[in-house]
PDB file of C-alpha atoms in Angstrom:
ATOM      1  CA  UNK A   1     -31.727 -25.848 -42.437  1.00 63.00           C
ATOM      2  CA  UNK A   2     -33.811 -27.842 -44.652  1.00 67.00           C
ATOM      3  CA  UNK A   3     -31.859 -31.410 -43.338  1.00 70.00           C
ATOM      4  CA  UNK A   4     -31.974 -30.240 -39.861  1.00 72.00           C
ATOM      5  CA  UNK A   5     -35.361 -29.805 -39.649  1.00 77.00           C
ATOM      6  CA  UNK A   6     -35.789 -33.293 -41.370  1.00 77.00           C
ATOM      7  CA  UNK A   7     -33.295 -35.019 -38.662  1.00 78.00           C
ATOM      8  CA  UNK A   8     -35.776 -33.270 -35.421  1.00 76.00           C
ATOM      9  CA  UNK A   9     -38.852 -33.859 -36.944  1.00 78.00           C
ATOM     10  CA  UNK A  10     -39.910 -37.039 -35.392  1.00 79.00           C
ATOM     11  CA  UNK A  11     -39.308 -35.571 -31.904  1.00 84.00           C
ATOM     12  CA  UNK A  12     -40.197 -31.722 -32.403  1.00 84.00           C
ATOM     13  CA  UNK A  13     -43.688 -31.905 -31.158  1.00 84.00           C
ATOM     14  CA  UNK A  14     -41.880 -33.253 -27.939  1.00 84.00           C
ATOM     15  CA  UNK A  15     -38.666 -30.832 -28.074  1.00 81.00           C
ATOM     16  CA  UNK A  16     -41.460 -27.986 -28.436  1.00 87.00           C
ATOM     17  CA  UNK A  17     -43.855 -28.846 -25.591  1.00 86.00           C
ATOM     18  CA  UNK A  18     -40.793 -29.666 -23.070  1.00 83.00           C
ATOM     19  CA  UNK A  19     -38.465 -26.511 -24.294  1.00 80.00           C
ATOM     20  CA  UNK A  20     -41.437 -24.403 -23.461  1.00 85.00           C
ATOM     21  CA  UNK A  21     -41.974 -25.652 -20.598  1.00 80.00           C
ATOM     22  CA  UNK A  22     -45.514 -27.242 -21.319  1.00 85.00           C
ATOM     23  CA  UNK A  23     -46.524 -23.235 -22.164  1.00 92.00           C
ATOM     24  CA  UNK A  24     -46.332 -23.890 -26.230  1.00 94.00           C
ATOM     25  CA  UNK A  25     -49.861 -25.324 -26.652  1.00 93.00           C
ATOM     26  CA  UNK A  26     -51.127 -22.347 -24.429  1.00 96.00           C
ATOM     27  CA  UNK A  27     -49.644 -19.666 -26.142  1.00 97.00           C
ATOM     28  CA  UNK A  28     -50.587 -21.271 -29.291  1.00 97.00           C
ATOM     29  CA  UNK A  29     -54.684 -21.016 -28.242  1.00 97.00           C
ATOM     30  CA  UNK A  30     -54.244 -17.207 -27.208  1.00 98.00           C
ATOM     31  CA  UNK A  31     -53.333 -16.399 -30.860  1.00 98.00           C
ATOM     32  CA  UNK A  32     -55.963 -18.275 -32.274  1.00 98.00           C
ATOM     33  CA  UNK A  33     -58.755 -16.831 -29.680  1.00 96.00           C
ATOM     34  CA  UNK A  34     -57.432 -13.108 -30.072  1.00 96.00           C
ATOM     35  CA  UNK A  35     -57.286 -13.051 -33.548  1.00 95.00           C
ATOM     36  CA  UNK A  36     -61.273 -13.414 -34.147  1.00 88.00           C
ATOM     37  CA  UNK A  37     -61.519 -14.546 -37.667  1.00 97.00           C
ATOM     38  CA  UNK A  38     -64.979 -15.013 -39.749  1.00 95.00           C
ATOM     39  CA  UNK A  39     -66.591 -18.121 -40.170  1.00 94.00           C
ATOM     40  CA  UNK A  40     -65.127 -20.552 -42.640  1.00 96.00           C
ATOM     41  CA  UNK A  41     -61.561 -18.903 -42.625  1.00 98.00           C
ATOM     42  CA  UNK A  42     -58.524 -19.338 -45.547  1.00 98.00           C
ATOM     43  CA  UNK A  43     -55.661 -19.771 -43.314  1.00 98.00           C
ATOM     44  CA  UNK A  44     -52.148 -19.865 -44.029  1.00 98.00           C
ATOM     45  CA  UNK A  45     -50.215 -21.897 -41.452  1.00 98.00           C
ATOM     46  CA  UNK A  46     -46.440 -20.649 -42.519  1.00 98.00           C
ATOM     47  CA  UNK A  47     -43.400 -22.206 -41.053  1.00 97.00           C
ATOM     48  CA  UNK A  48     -46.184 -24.952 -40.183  1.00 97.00           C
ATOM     49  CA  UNK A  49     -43.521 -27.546 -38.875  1.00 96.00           C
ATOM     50  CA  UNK A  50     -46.370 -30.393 -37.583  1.00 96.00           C
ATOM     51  CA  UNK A  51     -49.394 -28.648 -38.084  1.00 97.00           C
ATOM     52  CA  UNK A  52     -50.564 -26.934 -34.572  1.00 97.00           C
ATOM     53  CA  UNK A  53     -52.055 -23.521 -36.452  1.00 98.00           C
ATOM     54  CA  UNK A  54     -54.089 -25.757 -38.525  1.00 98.00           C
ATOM     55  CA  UNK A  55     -55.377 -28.330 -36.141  1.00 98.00           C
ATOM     56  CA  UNK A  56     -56.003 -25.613 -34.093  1.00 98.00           C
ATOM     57  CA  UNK A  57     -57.978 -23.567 -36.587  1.00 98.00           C
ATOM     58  CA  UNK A  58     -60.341 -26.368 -37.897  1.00 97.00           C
ATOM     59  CA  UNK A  59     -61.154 -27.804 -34.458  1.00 97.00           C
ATOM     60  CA  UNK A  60     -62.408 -23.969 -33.890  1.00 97.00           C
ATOM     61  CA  UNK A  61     -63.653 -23.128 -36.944  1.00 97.00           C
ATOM     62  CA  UNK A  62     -65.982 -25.907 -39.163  1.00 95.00           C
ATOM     63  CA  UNK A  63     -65.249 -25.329 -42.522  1.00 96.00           C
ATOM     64  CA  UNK A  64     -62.146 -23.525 -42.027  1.00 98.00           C
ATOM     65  CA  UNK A  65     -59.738 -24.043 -45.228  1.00 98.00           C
ATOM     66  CA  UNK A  66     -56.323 -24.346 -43.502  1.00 98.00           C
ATOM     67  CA  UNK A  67     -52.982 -24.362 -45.782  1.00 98.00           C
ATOM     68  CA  UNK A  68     -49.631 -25.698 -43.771  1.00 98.00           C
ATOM     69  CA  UNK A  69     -46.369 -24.739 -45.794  1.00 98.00           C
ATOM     70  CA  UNK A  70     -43.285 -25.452 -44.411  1.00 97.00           C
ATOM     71  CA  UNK A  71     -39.479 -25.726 -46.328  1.00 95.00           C
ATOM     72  CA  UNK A  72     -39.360 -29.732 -45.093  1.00 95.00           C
ATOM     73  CA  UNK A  73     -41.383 -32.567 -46.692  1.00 96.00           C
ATOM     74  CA  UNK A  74     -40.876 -34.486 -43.492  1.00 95.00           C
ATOM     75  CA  UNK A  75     -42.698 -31.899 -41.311  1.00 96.00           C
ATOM     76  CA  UNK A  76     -45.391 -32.113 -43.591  1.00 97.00           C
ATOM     77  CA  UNK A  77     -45.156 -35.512 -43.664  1.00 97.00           C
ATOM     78  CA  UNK A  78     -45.686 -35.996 -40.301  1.00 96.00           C
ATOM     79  CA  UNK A  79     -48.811 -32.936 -40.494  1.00 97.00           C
ATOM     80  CA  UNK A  80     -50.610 -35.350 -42.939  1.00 97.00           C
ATOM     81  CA  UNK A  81     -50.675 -38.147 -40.739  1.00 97.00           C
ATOM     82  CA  UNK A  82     -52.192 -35.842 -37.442  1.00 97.00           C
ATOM     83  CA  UNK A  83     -54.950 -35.397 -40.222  1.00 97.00           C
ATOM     84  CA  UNK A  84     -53.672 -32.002 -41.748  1.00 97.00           C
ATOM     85  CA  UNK A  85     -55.663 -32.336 -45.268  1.00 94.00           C
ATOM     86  CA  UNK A  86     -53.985 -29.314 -47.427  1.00 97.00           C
ATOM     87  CA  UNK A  87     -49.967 -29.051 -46.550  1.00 97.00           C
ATOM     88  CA  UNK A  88     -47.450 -27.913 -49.436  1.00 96.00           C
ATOM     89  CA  UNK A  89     -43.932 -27.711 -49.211  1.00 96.00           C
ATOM     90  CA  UNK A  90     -42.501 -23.678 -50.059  1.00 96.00           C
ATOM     91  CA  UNK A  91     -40.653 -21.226 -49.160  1.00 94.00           C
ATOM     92  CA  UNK A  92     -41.783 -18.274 -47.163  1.00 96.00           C
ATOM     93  CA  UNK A  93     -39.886 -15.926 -49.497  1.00 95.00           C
ATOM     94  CA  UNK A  94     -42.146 -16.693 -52.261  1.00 96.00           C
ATOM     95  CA  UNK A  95     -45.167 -17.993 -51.857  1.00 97.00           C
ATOM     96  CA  UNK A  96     -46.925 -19.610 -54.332  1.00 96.00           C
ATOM     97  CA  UNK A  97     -50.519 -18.074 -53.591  1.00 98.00           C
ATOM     98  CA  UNK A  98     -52.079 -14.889 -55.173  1.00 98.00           C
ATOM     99  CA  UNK A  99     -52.710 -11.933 -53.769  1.00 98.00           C
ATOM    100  CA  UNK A 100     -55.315 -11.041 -51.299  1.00 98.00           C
ATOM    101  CA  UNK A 101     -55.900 -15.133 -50.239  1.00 98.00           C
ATOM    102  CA  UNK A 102     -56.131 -15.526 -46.579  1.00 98.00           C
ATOM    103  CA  UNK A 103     -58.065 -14.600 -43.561  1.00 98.00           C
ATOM    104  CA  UNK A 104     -54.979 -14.806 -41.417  1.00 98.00           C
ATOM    105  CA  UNK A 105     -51.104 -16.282 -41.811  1.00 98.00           C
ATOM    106  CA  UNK A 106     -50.058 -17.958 -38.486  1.00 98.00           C
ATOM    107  CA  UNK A 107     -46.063 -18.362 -37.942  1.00 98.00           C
ATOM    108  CA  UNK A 108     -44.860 -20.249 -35.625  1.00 97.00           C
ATOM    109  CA  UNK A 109     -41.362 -20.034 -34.562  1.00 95.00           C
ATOM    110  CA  UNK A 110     -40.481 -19.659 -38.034  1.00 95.00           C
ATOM    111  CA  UNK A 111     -39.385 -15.858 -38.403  1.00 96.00           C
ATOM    112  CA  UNK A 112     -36.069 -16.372 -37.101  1.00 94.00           C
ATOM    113  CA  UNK A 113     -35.429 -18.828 -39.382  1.00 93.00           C
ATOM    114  CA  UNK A 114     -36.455 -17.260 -42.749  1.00 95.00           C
ATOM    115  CA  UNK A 115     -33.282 -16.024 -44.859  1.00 93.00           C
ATOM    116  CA  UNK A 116     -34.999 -12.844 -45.105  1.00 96.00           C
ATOM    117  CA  UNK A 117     -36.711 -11.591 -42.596  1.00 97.00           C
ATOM    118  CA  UNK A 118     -37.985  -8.138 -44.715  1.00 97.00           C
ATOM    119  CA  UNK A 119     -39.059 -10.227 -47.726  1.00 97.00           C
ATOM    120  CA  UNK A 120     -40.779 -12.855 -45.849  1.00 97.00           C
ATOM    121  CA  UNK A 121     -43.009 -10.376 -44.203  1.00 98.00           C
ATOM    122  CA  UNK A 122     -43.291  -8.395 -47.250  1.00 98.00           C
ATOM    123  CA  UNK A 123     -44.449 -12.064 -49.060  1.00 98.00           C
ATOM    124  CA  UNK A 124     -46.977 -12.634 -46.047  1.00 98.00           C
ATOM    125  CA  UNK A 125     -48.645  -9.211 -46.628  1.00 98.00           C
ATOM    126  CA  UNK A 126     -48.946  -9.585 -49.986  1.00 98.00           C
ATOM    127  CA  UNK A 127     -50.780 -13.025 -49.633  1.00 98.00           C
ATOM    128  CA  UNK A 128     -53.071 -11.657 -47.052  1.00 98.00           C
ATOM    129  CA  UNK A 129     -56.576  -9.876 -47.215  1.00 98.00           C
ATOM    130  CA  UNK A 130     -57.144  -6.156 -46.510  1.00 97.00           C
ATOM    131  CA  UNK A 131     -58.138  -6.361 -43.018  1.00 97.00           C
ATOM    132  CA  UNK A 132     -56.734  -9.728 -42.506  1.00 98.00           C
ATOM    133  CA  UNK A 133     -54.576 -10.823 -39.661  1.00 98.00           C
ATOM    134  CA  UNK A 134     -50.773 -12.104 -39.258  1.00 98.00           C
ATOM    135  CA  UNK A 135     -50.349 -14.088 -35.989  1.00 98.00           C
ATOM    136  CA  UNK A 136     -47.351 -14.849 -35.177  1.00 98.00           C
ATOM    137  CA  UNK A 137     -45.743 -16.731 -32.015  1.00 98.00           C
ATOM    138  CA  UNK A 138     -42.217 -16.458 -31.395  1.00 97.00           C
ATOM    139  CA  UNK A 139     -38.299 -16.223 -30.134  1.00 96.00           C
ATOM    140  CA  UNK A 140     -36.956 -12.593 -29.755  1.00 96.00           C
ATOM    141  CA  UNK A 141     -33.778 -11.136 -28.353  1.00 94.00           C
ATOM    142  CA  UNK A 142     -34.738  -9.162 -25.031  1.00 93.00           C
ATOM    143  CA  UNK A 143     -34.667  -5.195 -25.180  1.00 90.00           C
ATOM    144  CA  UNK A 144     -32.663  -5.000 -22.123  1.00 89.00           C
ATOM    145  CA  UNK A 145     -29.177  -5.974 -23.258  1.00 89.00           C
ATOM    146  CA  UNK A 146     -28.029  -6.709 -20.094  1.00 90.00           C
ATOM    147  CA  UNK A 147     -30.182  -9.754 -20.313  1.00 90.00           C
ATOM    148  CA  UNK A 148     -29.407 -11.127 -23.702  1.00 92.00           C
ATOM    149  CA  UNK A 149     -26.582 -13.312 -22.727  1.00 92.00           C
ATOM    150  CA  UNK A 150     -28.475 -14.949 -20.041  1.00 93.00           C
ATOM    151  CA  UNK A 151     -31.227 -15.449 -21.936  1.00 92.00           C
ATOM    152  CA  UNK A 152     -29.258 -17.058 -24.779  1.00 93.00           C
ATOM    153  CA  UNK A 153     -27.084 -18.961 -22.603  1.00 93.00           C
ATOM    154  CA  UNK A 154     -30.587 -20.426 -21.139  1.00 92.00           C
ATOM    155  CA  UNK A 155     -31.392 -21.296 -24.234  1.00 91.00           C
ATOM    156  CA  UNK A 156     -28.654 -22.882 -25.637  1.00 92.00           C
ATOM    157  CA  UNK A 157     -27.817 -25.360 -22.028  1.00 93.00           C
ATOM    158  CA  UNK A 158     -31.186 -26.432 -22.559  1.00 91.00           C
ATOM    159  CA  UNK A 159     -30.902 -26.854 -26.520  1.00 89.00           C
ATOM    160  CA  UNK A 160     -27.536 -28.840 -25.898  1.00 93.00           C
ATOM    161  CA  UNK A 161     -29.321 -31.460 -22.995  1.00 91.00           C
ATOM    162  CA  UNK A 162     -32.801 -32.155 -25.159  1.00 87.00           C
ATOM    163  CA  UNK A 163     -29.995 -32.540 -28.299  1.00 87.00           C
ATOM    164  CA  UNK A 164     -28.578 -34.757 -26.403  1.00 88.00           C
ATOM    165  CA  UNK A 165     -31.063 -37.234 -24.969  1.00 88.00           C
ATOM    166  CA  UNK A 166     -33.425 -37.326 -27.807  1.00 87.00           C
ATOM    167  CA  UNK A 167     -31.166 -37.558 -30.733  1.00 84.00           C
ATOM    168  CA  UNK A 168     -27.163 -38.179 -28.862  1.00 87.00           C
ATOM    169  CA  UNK A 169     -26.309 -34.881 -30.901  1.00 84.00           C
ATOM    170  CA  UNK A 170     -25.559 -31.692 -28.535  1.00 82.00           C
ATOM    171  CA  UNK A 171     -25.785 -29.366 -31.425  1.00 84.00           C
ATOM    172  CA  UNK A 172     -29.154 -30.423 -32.969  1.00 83.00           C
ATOM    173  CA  UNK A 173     -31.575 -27.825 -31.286  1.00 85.00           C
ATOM    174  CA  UNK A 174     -28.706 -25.274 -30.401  1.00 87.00           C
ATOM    175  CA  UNK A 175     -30.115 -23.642 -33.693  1.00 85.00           C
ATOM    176  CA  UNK A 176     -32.662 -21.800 -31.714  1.00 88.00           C
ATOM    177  CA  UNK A 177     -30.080 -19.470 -30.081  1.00 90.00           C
ATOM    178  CA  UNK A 178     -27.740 -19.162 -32.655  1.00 91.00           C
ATOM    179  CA  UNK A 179     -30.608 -18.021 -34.992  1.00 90.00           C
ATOM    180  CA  UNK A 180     -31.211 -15.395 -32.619  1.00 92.00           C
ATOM    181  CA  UNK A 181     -27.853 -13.798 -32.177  1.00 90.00           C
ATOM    182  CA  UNK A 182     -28.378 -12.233 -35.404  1.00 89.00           C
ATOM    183  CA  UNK A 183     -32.365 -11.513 -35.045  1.00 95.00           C
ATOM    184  CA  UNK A 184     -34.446  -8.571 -33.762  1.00 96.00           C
ATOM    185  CA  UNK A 185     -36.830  -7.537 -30.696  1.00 95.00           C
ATOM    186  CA  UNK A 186     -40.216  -7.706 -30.225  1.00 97.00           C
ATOM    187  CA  UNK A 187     -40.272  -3.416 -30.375  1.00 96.00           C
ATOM    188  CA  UNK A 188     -37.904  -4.153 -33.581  1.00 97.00           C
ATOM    189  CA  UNK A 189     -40.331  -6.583 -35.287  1.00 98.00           C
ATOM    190  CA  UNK A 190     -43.531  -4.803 -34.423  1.00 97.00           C
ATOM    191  CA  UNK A 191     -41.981  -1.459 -36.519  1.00 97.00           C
ATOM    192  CA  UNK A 192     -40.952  -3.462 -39.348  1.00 98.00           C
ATOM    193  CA  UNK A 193     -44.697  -5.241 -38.969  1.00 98.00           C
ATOM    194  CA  UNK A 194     -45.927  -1.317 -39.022  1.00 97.00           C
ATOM    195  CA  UNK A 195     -43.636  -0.143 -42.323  1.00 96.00           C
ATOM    196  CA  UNK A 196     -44.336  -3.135 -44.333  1.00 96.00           C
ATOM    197  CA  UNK A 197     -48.242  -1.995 -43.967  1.00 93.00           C
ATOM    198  CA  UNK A 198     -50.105  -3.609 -40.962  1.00 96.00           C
ATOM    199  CA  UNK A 199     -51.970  -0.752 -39.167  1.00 91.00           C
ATOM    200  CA  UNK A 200     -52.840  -2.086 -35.786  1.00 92.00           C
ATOM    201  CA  UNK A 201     -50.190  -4.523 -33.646  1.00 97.00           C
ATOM    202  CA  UNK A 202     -50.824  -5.886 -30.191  1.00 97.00           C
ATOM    203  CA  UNK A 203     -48.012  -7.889 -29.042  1.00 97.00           C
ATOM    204  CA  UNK A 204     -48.587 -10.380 -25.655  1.00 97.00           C
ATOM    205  CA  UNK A 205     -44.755 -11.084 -24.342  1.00 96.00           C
ATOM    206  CA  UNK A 206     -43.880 -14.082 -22.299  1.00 94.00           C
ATOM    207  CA  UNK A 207     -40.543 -15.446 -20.695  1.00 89.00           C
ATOM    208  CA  UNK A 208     -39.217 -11.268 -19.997  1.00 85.00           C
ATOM    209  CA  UNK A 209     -39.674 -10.430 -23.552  1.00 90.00           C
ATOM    210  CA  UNK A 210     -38.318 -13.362 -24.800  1.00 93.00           C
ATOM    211  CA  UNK A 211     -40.514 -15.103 -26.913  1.00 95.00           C
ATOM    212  CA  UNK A 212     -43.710 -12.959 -28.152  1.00 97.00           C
ATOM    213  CA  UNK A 213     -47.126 -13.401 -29.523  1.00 98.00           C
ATOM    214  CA  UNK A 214     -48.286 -10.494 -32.977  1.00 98.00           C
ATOM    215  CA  UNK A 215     -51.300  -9.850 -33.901  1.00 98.00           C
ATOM    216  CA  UNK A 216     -51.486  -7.784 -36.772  1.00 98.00           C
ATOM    217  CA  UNK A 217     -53.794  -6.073 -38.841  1.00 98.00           C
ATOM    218  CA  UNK A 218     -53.092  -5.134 -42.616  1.00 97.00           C
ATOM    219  CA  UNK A 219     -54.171  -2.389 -43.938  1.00 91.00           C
TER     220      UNK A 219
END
């Protein structure tokens, strides 16, 4: 995962803004706006690929202390350089923060991708404030079943053509539905949010329930 990520990194700001049909950055500013956070927020930006969360967050908030981890140095990399000051290379599994240190953890499109979905979220409790916030912005499988294999087929012509042109490898972004065969719903995710000990979830869904914004308050 770790060497894929390092081959589409150059291009995944693109791949992201064109996959999503222009509708990433969007989506990206309603779970910064609906989340409400105090002034001067500790943010984690989890999964942070190039940064969005924590651009987003300090252009907001002055004096916000955003954190980008992500599993791939080049990522981060390429965050330092669109002026992210604070990025660290980790894995979401284990976190190397103390208890009780952010405001909010933003994920995006990372979930589907962690080895362990359970203990990831279990990690991103533990790292967040009582009261605080998880935001989290991404891919789901549809409830109705009937509309799964569309949905993934969707996915995975459009994964194959943007492999493709931007890199002459079909495969390279086909790792978006083939990560999902095997993942949950948004109904599936938002019980898991409310057993792991978040108290309050409102979910926004997008694209028939196929990609999902969480907000989620911890207990």
């Amino acid at each position: 995962m770790r060497a894929m990520f390092s081959t589409v990194a150059p291009r995944y700001d693109f791949f992201t803004r064109t996959f999503s049909w222009g509708m990433d950055k969007r989506w990206k500013r309603t779970g910064l706006e609906r989340a409400r956070l105090p002034d001067k927020p500790v943010v984690l930006d989890l999964a942070a690929g190039t940064g969005d969360f924590s651009l987003l967050v300090s252009a907001r908030y002055p004096g916000a202390r955003p954190i980008a981890v992500d599993i791939t140095e080049r990522m981060l990399q390429l965050a330092r350089g669109r002026g992210v000051d604070r990025a660290v290379c980790g894995d979401a599994g284990m976190l190397p923060f103390p208890d009780h240190t952010f405001d909010c953890v933003f994920v995006g499109y990372g979930l589907r991708n962690f080895p362990n979905l359970k203990v990831a979220v279990r990690e991103i409790e533990r790292v967040t404030k009582p009261s605080g916030l998880l935001v989290s912005l991404e891919f789901f499988l549809p409830e109705n079943r009937l509309l799964r294999p569309f949905y993934l087929a969707c996915l995975y012509a459009q994964g194959t053509f943007w492999g493709f042109v931007l890199h002459g490898r079909p495969r390279v972004y086909t790792y978006i539905p083939d990560s999902l065969r095997s993942f949950v719903s948004i109904d599936q995710f938002t019980a898991l949010l409310q057993k792991t000990g978040y108290q309050q979830v409102d979910t926004r869904r997008y694209l028939l329930g196929g990609i999902a914004l969480h907000w989620a308050e911890k207990k």
